[in-house]
C-alpha positions as a Python dict, from the first residue, in 0.01 Angstrom:
ca = {
    (1, 'M'): (0, 0, 0),
    (2, 'I'): (56, 51, 373),
    (3, 'P'): (148, 397, 510),
    (4, 'V'): (455, 377, 735),
    (5, 'T'): (673, 602, 948),
    (6, 'V'): (1037, 586, 1039),
    (7, 'F'): (1039, 409, 1374),
    (8, 'N'): (1414, 408, 1433),
    (9, 'L'): (1756, 407, 1279),
    (10, 'S'): (1989, 151, 1437),
    (11, 'L'): (2349, 50, 1404),
    (12, 'T'): (2424, -321, 1393),
    (13, 'K'): (2743, -512, 1322),
    (14, 'N'): (2625, -532, 959),
    (15, 'G'): (2569, -157, 924),
    (16, 'F'): (2275, 78, 967),
    (17, 'I'): (1921, -53, 963),
    (18, 'L'): (1623, 171, 903),
    (19, 'L'): (1310, 46, 1080),
    (20, 'L'): (969, 131, 934),
    (21, 'K'): (642, 69, 1114),
    (22, 'P'): (280, 106, 1000),
    (23, 'E'): (116, 438, 1082),
    (24, 'G'): (-175, 458, 1321),
    (25, 'A'): (-262, 158, 1532),
    (26, 'P'): (15, 7, 1743),
    (27, 'S'): (195, -264, 1556),
    (28, 'H'): (463, -508, 1657),
    (29, 'R'): (564, -562, 1295),
    (30, 'I'): (864, -363, 1173),
    (31, 'L'): (1019, -355, 827),
    (32, 'P'): (1402, -346, 853),
    (33, 'I'): (1600, -203, 560),
    (34, 'L'): (1980, -212, 555),
    (35, 'I'): (2120, 123, 437),
    (36, 'G'): (2459, 283, 380),
    (37, 'V'): (2644, 524, 607),
    (38, 'P'): (2584, 843, 403),
    (39, 'E'): (2211, 772, 378),
    (40, 'A'): (2194, 691, 750),
    (41, 'Q'): (2363, 1021, 828),
    (42, 'S'): (2122, 1207, 601),
    (43, 'I'): (1817, 1040, 754),
    (44, 'A'): (1945, 1099, 1109),
    (45, 'L'): (1997, 1469, 1036),
    (46, 'A'): (1647, 1498, 886),
    (47, 'L'): (1488, 1322, 1184),
    (48, 'A'): (1677, 1542, 1427),
    (49, 'G'): (1589, 1855, 1231),
    (50, 'K'): (1953, 1962, 1235),
    (51, 'P'): (2061, 2208, 965),
    (52, 'T'): (2396, 2156, 796),
    (53, 'P'): (2641, 2432, 703),
    (54, 'R'): (2609, 2333, 336),
    (55, 'P'): (2329, 2142, 165),
    (56, 'M'): (2366, 1767, 159),
    (57, 'T'): (2260, 1569, -147),
    (58, 'H'): (1901, 1523, -29),
    (59, 'D'): (1875, 1893, 62),
    (60, 'L'): (1990, 1972, -292),
    (61, 'M'): (1728, 1736, -435),
    (62, 'K'): (1457, 1909, -229),
    (63, 'Q'): (1571, 2252, -351),
    (64, 'L'): (1569, 2133, -713),
    (65, 'L'): (1214, 2006, -678),
    (66, 'E'): (1103, 2336, -524),
    (67, 'H'): (1270, 2545, -797),
    (68, 'L'): (1117, 2328, -1069),
    (69, 'D'): (774, 2365, -905),
    (70, 'V'): (750, 1989, -848),
    (71, 'R'): (617, 1835, -527),
    (72, 'L'): (714, 1498, -385),
    (73, 'A'): (366, 1350, -343),
    (74, 'R'): (482, 1027, -182),
    (75, 'V'): (746, 758, -167),
    (76, 'E'): (660, 396, -235),
    (77, 'I'): (870, 93, -149),
    (78, 'T'): (745, -132, -423),
    (79, 'R'): (928, -462, -421),
    (80, 'M'): (1221, -672, -301),
    (81, 'E'): (1434, -878, -534),
    (82, 'E'): (1741, -1080, -432),
    (83, 'H'): (1755, -913, -87),
    (84, 'T'): (1735, -562, -238),
    (85, 'F'): (1443, -326, -182),
    (86, 'F'): (1323, -101, -464),
    (87, 'A'): (1136, 227, -434),
    (88, 'R'): (995, 507, -643),
    (89, 'L'): (921, 874, -602),
    (90, 'L'): (583, 1004, -715),
    (91, 'L'): (627, 1364, -826),
    (92, 'D'): (337, 1604, -885),
    (93, 'R'): (394, 1878, -1140),
    (94, 'S'): (199, 2201, -1120),
    (95, 'S'): (27, 2119, -1448),
    (96, 'S'): (-257, 1872, -1489),
    (97, 'A'): (-10, 1613, -1620),
    (98, 'P'): (-6, 1274, -1450),
    (99, 'P'): (248, 1228, -1168),
    (100, 'L'): (603, 1139, -1266),
    (101, 'E'): (736, 809, -1130),
    (102, 'V'): (1110, 797, -1065),
    (103, 'D'): (1295, 485, -949),
    (104, 'A'): (1504, 533, -636),
    (105, 'R'): (1678, 345, -360),
    (106, 'P'): (1455, 332, -51),
    (107, 'S'): (1718, 506, 163),
    (108, 'D'): (1741, 803, -76),
    (109, 'A'): (1364, 815, -121),
    (110, 'I'): (1305, 817, 256),
    (111, 'A'): (1574, 1080, 318),
    (112, 'L'): (1401, 1302, 62),
    (113, 'A'): (1052, 1226, 199),
    (114, 'L'): (1159, 1332, 548),
    (115, 'R'): (1285, 1664, 414),
    (116, 'C'): (976, 1726, 199),
    (117, 'G'): (720, 1607, 453),
    (118, 'A'): (598, 1344, 206),
    (119, 'P'): (428, 1021, 314),
    (120, 'I'): (608, 687, 288),
    (121, 'W'): (419, 380, 168),
    (122, 'V'): (517, 14, 144),
    (123, 'A'): (354, -241, -86),
    (124, 'E'): (147, -478, 127),
    (125, 'E'): (318, -789, -7),
    (126, 'V'): (664, -639, 60),
    (127, 'F'): (568, -555, 417),
    (128, 'E'): (401, -889, 492),
    (129, 'T'): (688, -1090, 345),
    (130, 'N'): (978, -896, 498),
    (131, 'A'): (853, -744, 825),
    (132, 'V'): (966, -889, 1156),
    (133, 'T'): (782, -904, 1486),
    (134, 'V'): (936, -710, 1775),
    (135, 'E'): (836, -602, 2123),
    (136, 'I'): (766, -228, 2125),
    (137, 'E'): (688, -17, 2427),
    (138, 'E'): (418, 227, 2317),
    (139, 'K'): (461, 552, 2505),
    (140, 'E'): (450, 926, 2451),
    (141, 'S'): (776, 1009, 2284),
    (142, 'S'): (946, 1241, 2044),
    (143, 'E'): (785, 1026, 1773),
    (144, 'S'): (437, 1158, 1841),
    (145, 'R'): (561, 1515, 1884),
    (146, 'R'): (751, 1508, 1554),
    (147, 'G'): (464, 1395, 1335),
    (148, 'G'): (527, 1023, 1357),
    (149, 'H'): (902, 1018, 1302),
    (150, 'A'): (1119, 895, 1588),
    (151, 'R'): (1442, 1073, 1668),
    (152, 'A'): (1741, 890, 1537),
    (153, 'P'): (2065, 858, 1726),
    (154, 'D'): (2374, 1032, 1592),
    (155, 'P'): (2541, 793, 1342),
    (156, 'R'): (2892, 907, 1440),
    (157, 'R'): (2829, 844, 1809),
    (158, 'Q'): (2681, 501, 1736),
    (159, 'L'): (2980, 406, 1522),
    (160, 'E'): (3227, 527, 1785),
    (161, 'E'): (3050, 325, 2056),
    (162, 'E'): (3039, 15, 1835),
    (163, 'M'): (3409, 52, 1752),
    (164, 'K'): (3494, 82, 2122),
    (165, 'R'): (3296, -238, 2196),
    (166, 'A'): (3466, -417, 1905),
    (167, 'I'): (3811, -325, 2038),
    (168, 'Q'): (3720, -427, 2394),
    (169, 'E'): (3594, -761, 2262),
    (170, 'E'): (3906, -797, 2044),
    (171, 'R'): (3703, -799, 1721),
    (172, 'Y'): (3968, -608, 1531),
    (173, 'E'): (3831, -674, 1183),
    (174, 'D'): (3498, -525, 1291),
    (175, 'A'): (3681, -230, 1447),
    (176, 'A'): (3868, -168, 1121),
    (177, 'R'): (3543, -181, 922),
    (178, 'I'): (3382, 68, 1162),
    (179, 'R'): (3689, 292, 1143),
    (180, 'D'): (3644, 298, 765),
    (181, 'Q'): (3277, 389, 806),
    (182, 'L'): (3377, 676, 1036),
    (183, 'K'): (3622, 800, 772),
    (184, 'Q'): (3346, 782, 514),
    (185, 'L'): (3124, 995, 740),
    (186, 'D'): (3402, 1253, 766),
    (187, 'H'): (3405, 1292, 388),
    (188, 'H'): (3030, 1370, 370),
}
């Protein structure tokens, strides 16, 4: 397993992509994971440290764990099958019982890990097979000040900018899809 941090959250024409990079030494290998709008919003809020007026789903999950005296020990992205990543939560109970393993989508697991301060790990084979090489400027940033997690842009703002570009470029089907994503954000 390789320990990773959230490097960035980006909006592409295919949706939101979560970028994970190995902790520690500078690396030009990034693991991209396509995620949904609600999960992107949840991750962006966690990275930004912004409280919400009411608990979101991942805030609720964190509160449940705390009230049940269970700690999220770590998140593991374990495999990829048919272009879908799989993850699990490792939960420590206060007793001497072995950790509980719970299957989860990587986006949900990472959103919860960010709220709980739990480490994120990726199976070596998954990382080596699916990571891409990118040019990264290593510099002092909010990433190092926030414990290894980069600040994510506001999903709403990114969607609005992408929709504006789609309209200007007369890509009306893309604009309609983005409009629907914005509506979905409004409902969460």
